[in-house]
PDB file of C-alpha atoms in Angstrom:
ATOM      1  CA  UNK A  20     104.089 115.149 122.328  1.00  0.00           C
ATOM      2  CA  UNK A  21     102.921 112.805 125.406  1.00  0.00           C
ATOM      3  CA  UNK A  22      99.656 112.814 124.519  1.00  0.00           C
ATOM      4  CA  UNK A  23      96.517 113.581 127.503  1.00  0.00           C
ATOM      5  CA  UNK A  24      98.038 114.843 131.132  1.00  0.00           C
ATOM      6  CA  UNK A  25      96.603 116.919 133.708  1.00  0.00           C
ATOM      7  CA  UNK A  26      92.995 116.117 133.870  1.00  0.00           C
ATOM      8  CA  UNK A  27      92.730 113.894 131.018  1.00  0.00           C
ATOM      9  CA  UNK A  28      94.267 110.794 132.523  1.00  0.00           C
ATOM     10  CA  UNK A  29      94.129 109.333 129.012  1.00  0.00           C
ATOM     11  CA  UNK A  30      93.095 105.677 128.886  1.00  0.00           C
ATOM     12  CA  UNK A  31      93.576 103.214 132.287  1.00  0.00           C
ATOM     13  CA  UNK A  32      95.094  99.775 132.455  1.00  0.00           C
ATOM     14  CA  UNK A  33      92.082  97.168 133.039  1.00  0.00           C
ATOM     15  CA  UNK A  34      94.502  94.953 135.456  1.00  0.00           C
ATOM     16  CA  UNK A  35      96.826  97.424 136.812  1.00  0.00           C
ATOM     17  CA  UNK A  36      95.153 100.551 136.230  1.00  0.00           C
ATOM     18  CA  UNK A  37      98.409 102.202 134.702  1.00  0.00           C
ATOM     19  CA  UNK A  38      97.645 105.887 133.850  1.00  0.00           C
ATOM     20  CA  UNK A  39      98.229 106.237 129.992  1.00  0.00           C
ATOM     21  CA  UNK A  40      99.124 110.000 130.695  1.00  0.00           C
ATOM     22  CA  UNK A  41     101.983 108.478 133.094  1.00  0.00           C
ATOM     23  CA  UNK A  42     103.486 106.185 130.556  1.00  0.00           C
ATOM     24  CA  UNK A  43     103.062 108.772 127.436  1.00  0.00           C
ATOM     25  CA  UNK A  44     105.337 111.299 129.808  1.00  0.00           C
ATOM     26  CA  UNK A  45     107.644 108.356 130.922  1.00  0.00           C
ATOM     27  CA  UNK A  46     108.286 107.351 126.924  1.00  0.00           C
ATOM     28  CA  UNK A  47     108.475 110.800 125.620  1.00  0.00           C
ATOM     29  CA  UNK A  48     111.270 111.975 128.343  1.00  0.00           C
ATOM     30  CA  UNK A  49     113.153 108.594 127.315  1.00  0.00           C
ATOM     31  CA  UNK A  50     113.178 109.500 123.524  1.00  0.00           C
ATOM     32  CA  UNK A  51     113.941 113.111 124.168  1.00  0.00           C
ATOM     33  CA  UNK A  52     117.134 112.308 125.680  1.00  0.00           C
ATOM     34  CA  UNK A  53     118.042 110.108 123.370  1.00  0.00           C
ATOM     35  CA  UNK A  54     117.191 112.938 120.616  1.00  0.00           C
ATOM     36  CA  UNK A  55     119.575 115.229 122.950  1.00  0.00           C
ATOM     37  CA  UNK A  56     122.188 113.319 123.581  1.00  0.00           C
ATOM     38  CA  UNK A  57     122.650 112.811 119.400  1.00  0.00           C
ATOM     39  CA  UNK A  58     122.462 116.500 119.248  1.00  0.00           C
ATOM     40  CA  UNK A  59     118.515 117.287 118.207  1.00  0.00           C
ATOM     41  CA  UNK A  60     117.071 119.608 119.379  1.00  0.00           C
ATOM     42  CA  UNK A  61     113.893 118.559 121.323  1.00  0.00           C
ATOM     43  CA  UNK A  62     110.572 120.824 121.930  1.00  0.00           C
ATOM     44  CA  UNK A  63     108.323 119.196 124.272  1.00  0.00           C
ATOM     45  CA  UNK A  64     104.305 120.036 124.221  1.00  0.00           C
ATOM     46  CA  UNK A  65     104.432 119.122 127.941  1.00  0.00           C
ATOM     47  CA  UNK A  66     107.080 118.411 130.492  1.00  0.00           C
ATOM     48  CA  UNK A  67     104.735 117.531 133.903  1.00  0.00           C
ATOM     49  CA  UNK A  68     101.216 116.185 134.517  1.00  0.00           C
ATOM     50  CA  UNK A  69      99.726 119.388 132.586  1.00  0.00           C
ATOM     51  CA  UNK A  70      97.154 119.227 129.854  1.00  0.00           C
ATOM     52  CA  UNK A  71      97.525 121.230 126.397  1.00  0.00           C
ATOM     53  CA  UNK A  72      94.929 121.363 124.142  1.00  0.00           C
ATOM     54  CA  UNK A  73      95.184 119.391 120.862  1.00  0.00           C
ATOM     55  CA  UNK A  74      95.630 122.556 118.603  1.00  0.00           C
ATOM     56  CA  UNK A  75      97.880 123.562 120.826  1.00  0.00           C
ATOM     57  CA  UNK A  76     100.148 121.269 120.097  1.00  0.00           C
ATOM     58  CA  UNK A  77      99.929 120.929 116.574  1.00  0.00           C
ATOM     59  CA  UNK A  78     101.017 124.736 117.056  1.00  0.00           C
ATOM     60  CA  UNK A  79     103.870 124.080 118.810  1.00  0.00           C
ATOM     61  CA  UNK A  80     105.129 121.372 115.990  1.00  0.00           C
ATOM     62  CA  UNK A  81     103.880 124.364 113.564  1.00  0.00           C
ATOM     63  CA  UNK A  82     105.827 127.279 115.055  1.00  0.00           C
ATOM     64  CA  UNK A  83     108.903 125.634 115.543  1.00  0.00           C
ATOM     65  CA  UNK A  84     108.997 124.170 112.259  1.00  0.00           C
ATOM     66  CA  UNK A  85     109.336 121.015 114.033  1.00  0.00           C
ATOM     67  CA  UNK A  86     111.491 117.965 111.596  1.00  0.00           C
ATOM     68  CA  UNK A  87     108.742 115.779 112.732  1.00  0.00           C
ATOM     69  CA  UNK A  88     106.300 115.858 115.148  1.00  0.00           C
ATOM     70  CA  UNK A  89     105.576 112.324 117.267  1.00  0.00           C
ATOM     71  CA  UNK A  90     102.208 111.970 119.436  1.00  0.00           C
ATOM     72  CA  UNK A  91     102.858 109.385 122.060  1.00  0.00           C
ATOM     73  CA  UNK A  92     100.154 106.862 123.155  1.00  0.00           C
ATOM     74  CA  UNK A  93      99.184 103.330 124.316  1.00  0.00           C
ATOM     75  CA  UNK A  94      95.833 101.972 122.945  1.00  0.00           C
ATOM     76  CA  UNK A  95      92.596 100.742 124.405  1.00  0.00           C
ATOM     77  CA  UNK A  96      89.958  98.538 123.348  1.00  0.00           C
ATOM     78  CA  UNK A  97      86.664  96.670 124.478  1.00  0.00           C
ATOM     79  CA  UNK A  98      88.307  93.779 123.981  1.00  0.00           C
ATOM     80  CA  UNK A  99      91.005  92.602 125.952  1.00  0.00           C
ATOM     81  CA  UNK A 100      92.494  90.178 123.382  1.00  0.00           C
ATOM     82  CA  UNK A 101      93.363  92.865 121.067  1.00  0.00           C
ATOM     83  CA  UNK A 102      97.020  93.783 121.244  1.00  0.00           C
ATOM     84  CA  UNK A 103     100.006  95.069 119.117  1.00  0.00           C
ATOM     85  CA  UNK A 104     101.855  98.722 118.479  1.00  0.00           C
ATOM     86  CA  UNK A 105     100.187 101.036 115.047  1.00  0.00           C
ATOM     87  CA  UNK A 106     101.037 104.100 113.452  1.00  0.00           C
ATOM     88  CA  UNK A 107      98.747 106.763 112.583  1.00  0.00           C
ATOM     89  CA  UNK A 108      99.252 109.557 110.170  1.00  0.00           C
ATOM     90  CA  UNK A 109      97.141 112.149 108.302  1.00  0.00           C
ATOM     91  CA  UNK A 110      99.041 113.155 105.513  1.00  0.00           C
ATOM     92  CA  UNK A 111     102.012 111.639 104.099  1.00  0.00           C
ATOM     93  CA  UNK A 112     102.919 107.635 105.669  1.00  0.00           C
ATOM     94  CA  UNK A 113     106.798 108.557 105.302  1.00  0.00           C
ATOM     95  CA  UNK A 114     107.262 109.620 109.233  1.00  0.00           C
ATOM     96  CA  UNK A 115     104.877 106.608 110.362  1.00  0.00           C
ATOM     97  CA  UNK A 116     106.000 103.820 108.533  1.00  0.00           C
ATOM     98  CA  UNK A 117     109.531 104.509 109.507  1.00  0.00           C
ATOM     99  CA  UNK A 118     108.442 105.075 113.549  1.00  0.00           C
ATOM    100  CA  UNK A 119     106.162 101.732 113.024  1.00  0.00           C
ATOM    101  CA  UNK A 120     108.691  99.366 111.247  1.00  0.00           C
ATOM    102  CA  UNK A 121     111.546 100.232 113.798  1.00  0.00           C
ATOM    103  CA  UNK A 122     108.962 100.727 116.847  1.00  0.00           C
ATOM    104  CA  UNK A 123     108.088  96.830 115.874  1.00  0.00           C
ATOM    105  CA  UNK A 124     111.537  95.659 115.647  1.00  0.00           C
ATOM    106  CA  UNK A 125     112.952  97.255 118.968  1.00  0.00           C
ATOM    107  CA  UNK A 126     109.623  96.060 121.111  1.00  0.00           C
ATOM    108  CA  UNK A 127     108.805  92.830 120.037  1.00  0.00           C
ATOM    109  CA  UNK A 128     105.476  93.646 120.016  1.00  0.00           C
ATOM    110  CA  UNK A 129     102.528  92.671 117.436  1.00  0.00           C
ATOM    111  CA  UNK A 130     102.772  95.204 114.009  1.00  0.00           C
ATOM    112  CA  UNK A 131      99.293  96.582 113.503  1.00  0.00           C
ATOM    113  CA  UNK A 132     100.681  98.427 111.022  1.00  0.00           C
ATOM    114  CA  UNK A 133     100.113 102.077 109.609  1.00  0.00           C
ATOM    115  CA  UNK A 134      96.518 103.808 109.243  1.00  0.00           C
ATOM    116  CA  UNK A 135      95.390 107.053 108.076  1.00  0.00           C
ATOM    117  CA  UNK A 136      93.602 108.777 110.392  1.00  0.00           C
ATOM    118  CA  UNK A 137      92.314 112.600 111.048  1.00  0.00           C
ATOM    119  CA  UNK A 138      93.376 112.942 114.645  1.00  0.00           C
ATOM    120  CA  UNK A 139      93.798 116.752 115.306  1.00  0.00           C
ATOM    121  CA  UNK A 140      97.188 116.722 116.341  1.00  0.00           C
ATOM    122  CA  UNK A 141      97.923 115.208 112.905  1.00  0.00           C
ATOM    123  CA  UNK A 142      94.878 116.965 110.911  1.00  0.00           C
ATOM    124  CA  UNK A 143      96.125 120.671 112.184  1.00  0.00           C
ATOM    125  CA  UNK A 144      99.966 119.861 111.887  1.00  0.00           C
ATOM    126  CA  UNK A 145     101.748 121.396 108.969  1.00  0.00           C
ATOM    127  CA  UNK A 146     104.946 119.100 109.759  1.00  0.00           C
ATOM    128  CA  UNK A 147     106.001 115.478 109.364  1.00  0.00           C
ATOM    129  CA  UNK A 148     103.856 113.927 112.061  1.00  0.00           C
ATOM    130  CA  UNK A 149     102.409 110.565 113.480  1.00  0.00           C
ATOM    131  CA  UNK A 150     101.181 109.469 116.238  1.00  0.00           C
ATOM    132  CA  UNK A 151     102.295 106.343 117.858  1.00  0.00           C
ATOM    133  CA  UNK A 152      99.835 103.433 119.746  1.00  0.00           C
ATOM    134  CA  UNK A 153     102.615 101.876 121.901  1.00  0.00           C
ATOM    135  CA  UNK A 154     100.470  99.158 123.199  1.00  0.00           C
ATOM    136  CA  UNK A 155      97.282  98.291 124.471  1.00  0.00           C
ATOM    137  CA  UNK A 156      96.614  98.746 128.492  1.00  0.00           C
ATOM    138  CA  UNK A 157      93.223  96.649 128.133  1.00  0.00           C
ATOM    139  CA  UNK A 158      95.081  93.737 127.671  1.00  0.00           C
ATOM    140  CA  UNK A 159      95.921  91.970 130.788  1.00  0.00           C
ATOM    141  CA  UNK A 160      99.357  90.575 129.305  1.00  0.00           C
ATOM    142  CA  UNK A 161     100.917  93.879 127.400  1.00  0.00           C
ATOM    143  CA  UNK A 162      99.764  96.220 129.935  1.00  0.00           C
ATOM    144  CA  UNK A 163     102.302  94.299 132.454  1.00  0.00           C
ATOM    145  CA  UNK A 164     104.892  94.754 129.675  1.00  0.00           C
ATOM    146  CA  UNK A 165     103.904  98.402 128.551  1.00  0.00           C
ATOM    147  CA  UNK A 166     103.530  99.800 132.279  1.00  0.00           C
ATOM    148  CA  UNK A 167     107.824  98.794 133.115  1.00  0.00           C
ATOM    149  CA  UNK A 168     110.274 101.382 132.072  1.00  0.00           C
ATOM    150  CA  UNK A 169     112.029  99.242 130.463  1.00  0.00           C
ATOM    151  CA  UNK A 170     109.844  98.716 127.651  1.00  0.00           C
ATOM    152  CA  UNK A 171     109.563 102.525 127.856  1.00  0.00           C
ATOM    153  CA  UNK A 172     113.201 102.872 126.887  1.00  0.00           C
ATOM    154  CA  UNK A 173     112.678  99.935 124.252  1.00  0.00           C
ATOM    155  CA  UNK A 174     109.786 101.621 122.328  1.00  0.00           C
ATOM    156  CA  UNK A 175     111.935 105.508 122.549  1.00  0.00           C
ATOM    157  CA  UNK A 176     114.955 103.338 120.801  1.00  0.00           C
ATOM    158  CA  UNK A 177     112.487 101.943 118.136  1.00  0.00           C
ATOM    159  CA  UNK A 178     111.596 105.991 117.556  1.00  0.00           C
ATOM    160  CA  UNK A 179     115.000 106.971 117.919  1.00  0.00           C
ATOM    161  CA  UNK A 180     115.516 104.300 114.797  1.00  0.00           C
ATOM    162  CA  UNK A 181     112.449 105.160 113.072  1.00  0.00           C
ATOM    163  CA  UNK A 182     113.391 108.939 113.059  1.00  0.00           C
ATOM    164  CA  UNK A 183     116.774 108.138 111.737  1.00  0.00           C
ATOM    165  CA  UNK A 184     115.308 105.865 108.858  1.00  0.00           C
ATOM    166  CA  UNK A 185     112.945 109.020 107.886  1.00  0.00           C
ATOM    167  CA  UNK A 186     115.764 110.978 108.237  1.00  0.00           C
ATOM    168  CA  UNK A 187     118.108 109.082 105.972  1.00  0.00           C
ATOM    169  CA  UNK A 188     115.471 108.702 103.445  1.00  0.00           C
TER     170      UNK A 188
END
């Protein structure tokens, strides 16, 4: 699921002014193929700049019976000093504190760690789900590092590990 799109432009780089819609879209397509090319199959919520609602999603996961359900982001804050990749989940921390531990590992990034949270998309989802803070675009130093496709492809391989840990579990 890359989260926001279409109107919702999600948050905006302070230095840069990356589009967090643009990067979610960027990192999703990066870990689908990876999920493809080991022979997953892979149901996106959105494949262009569109916008589906929040319980929409969650009812894609839900319908398909989804394996596990991932809800792509990078952070904001008011502060620009605060930095680092979390993990949210609503339910069980299985799915989340695989994604985070390998997510940390592949990025180099600071680990905020795992937090409960009721976000809808994890709140309305009857499958293994999380949603993942990749980075945060208010800070002047990671936003240079979250905005480059390559870090894209470094945080879908830290999924692509994280999903394999759950999976193995």
């Amino acid at each position: 699921d890359p989260g926001h799109g279409g109107q919702d432009a999600g948050a905006i780089g302070t230095f840069l002014k990356t589009k967090e819609k643009n990067i979610n879209l960027s990192t999703a397509n990066e870990l689908a193929a990876r999920l493809r090319q080991a022979g997953a199959k892979v149901v996106m919520t959105r494949s262009s700049d569109t916008y589906p609602t929040l319980l929409a999603r969650a009812a894609v996961s839900n319908k398909n019976k989804a394996d596990a359900f991932i809800s792509i982001h990078y952070n904001a804050s008011i502060s620009s000093s605060v930095r680092g990749i979390e993990t949210f989940y609503y339910l069980n921390p299985s799915l989340a504190s695989s994604l985070q531990q390998e997510i940390a590992k592949s990025t180099g990034l600071r680990n905020r760690g795992i937090k409960k949270n009721g976000f809808t998309v994890l709140y309305q989802n009857t499958r293994p789900a999380a949603l993942v803070e990749l980075g945060f675009l208010t800070n002047p130093t990671e936003e240079r590092i979250i905005s480059q496709s390559s870090y894209h492809e470094k945080a879908a391989q830290g999924m692509f590990n994280g999903l394999n840990a759950f999976f193995s579990k």
